[in-house]
Coordinates of C-alpha atoms and ligand atoms in Angstrom, one line a residue:
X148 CA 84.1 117.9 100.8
X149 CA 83.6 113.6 101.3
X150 CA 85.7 112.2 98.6
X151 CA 86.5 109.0 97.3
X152 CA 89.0 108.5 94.8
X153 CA 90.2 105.7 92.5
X154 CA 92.7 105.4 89.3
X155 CA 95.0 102.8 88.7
X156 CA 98.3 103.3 89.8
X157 CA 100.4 105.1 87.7
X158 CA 97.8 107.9 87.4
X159 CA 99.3 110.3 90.4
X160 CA 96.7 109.4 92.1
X161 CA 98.7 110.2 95.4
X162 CA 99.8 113.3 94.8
X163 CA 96.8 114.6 93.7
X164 CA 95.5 113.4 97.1
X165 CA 98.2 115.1 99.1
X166 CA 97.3 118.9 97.1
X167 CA 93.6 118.3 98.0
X168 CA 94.7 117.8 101.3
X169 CA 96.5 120.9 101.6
X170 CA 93.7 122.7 100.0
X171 CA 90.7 121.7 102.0
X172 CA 92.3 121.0 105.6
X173 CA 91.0 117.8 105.2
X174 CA 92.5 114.6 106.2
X175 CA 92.7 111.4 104.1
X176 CA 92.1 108.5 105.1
X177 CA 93.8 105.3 104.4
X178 CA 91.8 101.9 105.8
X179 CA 95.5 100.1 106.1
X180 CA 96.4 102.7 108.4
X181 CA 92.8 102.5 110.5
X182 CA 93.0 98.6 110.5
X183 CA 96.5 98.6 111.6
X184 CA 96.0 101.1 114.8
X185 CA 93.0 99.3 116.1
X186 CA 95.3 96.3 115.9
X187 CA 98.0 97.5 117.2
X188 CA 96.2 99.9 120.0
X189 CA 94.2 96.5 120.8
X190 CA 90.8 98.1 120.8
X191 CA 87.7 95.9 120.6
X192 CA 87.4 96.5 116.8
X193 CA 91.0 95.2 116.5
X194 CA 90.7 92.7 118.2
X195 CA 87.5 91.4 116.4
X196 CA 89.5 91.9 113.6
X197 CA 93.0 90.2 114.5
X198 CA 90.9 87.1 114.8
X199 CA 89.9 87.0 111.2
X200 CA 93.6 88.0 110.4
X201 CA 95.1 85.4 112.5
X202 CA 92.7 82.9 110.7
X203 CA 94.5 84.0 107.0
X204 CA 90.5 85.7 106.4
X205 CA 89.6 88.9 105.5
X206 CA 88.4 91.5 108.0
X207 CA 84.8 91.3 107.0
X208 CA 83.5 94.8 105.3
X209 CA 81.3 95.6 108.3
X210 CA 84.0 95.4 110.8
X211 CA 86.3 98.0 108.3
X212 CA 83.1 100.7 107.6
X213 CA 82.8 100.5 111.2
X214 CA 86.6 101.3 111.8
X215 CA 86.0 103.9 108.7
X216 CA 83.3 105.5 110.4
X217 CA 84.8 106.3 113.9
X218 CA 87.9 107.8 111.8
X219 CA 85.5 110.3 109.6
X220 CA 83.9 110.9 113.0
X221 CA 87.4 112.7 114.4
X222 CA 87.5 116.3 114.8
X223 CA 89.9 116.2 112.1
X224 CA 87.3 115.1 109.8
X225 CA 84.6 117.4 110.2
X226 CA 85.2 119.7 107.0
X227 CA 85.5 116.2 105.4
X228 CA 87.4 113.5 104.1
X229 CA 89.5 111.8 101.2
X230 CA 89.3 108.2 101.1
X231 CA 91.6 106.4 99.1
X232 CA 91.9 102.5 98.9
X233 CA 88.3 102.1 100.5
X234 CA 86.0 101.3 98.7
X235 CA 87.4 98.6 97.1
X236 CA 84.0 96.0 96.3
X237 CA 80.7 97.3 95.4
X238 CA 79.7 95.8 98.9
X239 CA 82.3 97.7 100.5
X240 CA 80.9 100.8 98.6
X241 CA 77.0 100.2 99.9
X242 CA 78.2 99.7 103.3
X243 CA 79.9 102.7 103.2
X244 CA 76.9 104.5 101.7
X245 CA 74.7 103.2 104.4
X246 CA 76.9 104.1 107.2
X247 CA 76.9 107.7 105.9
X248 CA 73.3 108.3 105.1
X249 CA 72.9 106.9 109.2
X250 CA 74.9 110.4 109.6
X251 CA 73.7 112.1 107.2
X252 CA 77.3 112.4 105.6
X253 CA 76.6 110.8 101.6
X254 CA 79.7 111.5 99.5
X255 CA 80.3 115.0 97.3
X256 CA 81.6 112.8 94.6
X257 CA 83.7 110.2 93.7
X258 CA 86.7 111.0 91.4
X259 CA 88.1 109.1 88.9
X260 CA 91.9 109.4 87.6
X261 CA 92.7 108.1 84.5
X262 CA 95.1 108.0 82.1
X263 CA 95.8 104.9 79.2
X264 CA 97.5 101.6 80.2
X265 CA 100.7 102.7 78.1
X266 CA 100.9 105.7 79.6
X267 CA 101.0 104.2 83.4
X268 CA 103.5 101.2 81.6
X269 CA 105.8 104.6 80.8
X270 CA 105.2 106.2 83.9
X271 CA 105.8 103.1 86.5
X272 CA 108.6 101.6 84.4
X273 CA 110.8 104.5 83.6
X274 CA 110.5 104.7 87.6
X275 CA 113.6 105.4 90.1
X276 CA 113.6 105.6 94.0
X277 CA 116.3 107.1 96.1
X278 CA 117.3 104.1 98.7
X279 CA 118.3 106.9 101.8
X280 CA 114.9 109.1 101.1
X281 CA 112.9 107.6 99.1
X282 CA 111.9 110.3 96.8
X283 CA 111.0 108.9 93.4
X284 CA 112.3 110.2 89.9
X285 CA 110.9 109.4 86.6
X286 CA 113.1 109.2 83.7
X287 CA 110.8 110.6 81.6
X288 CA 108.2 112.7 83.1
X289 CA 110.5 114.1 86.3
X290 CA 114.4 113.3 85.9
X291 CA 116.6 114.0 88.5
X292 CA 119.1 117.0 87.6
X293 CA 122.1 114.6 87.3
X294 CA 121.6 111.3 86.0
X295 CA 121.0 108.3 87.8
X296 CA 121.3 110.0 91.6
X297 CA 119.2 111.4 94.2
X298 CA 118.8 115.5 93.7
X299 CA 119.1 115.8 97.5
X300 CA 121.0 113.7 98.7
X301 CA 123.6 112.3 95.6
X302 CA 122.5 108.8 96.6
X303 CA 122.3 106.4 93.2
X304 CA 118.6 105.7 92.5
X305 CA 117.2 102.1 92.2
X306 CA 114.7 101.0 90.1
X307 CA 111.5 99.8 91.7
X308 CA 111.9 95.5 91.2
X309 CA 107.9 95.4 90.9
X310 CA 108.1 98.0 88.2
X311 CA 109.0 95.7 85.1
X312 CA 106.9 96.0 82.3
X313 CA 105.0 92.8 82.5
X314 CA 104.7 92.9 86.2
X315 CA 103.2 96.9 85.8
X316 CA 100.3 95.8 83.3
X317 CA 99.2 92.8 85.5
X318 CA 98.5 95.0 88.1
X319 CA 96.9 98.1 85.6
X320 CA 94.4 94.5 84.4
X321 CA 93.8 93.4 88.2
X322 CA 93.3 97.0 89.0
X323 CA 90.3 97.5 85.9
X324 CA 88.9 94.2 86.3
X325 CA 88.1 95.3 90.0
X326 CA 87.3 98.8 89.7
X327 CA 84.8 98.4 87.0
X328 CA 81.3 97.3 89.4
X329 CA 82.8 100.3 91.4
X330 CA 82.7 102.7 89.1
X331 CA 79.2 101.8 87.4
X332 CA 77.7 102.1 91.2
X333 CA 78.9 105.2 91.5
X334 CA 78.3 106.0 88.0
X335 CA 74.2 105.0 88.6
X336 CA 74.1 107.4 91.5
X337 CA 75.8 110.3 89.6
X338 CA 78.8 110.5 91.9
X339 CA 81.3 109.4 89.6
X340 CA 83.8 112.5 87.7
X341 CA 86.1 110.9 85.9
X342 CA 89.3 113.0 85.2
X343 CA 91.9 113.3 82.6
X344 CA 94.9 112.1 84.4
X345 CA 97.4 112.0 81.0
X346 CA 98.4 115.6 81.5
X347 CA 101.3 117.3 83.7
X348 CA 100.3 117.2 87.8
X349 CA 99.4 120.7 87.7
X350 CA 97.2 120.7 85.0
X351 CA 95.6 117.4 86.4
X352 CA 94.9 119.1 90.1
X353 CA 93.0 122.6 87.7
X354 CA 90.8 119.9 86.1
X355 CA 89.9 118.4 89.9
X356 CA 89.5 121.8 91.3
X357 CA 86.8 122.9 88.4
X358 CA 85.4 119.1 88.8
X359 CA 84.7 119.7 92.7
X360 CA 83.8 123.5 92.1
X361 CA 80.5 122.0 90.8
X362 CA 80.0 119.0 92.7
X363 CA 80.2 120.0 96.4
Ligands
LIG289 ZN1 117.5 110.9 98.2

C-alpha cells in the first residue's frame, strides 16, 4: 500500500492517516521530519541541503525525492508507505514518480479528503487546544465533557490564534490554488480517489478502506 494523501486542512486528514497507520503497519512519512534529521544528523544530503537553507532558498525537489527515497527504502517501509505533505508541486509529484518506477515502487493511489470550505471554517474555528497536552477539542463536532477544559487533565483550553475565521479561509484558498495541478496529474494517471471527508471520522476511515479495497 504506497499512498499519498492530500485535503485541506480541516478535513482530518491526520487522523485518518494515523488509523491507516495502525491498520497497514505502515509508516508515514513526513518530508519536514526527513529534511530535518539529515540536517541535524549532518549527513551529506543535509548538508547539500543546509546550504540552500542557509541561503533563504528552497531545498531543490531532487535533493528532497532523494531524501524521500532512502526513507521508503527502510525496513519499516517495505509493506509501504503514507506520504503526507510531499508532493506538494506537480514537479515534486513527477520526480517522485520517476524515483519510484527506478524501483519499481509506482503509487496504489493517491487519496483525496474533502469536505466544503464552510465546513473546514466550522471545524478549524470552533477549535480548542489543551496548553499542558495538547489534545484538541471541537466545540462542535468533539466537545470536551465539561466546558471550556481539558477532559484529562482539567487544564482550560485555548483557542488556536491562527484559527480566526479570516485567517482559516486564506489558508483553505492557498491550499486549492496549489493543490489543483496536483490533483489533475494524478487525476490523468487514474491515481486520484477523492473521498467524502464531510461525515463523522469513522464513517470517513469505511469510505477509505472500500476506496483502497479496490485500488491496491
Ligand atoms: Zn489536556
Amino acid at each position: 500500500m504506497r499512498l499519498v494523501l492530500l485535503g485541506p486542512p480541516g478535513a482530518g486528514k491526520g487522523t485518518q492517516a494515523a488509523r491507516l497507520v495502525e491498520r497497514f503497519d505502515i509508516p508515514q512519512i513526513s518530508t519536514g521530519d526527513i529534511l530535518r534529521d539529515h540536517v541535524q544528523d549532518g549527513t551529506r544530503l543535509g548538508i547539500k541541503a543546509r546550504s540552500y537553507m542557509d541561503r533563504g532558498e528552497y531545498v531543490p525537489d531532487a535533493l528532497v525525492v532523494q531524501m524521500v527515497m532512502g526513507r521508503l527504502g527502510e525496513p519499516d517501509a517495505e509493506k509501504g508507505f503514507i506520504l503526507d505533505g510531499f508532493p506538494r508541486t506537480v514537479p515534486q509529484a513527477e520526480a517522485l514518480e520517476r524515483a519510484l518506477a527506478d524501483v519499481d515502487r509506482p503509487l496504489s493511489c493517491v487519496l483525496q479528503y474533502d469536505i466544503p470550505d464552510d465546513m473546514a471554517v466550522r471545524r478549524l474555528s470552533n477549535r480548542w487546544t489543551c496548553p499542558t497536552c495538547k489534545r484538541t477539542y471541537n466545540l462542535e463536532f468533539k466537545p470536551p465533557a465539561r466546558e471550556g477544559v481539558c477532559d484529562f487533565d482539567d487544564t482550560p483550553l485555548e483557542r488556536r490564534s491562527d484559527d480566526d475565521e479570516l485567517t482559516v479561509r486564506r489558508r483553505l484558498a492557498v491550499y486549492r490554488e496549489q493543490t489543483a495541478p496536483l490533483q489533475r496529474f494524478y487525476s490523468a494517471r487514474g491515481l486520484l480517489c477523492v473521498i467524502d471527508a464531510q461525515s463523522k471520522e469513522d464513517v470517513v476511515t469505511e469510505r477509505t478502506l472500500a476506496v483502497l479495497a479496490d485500488c491496491s
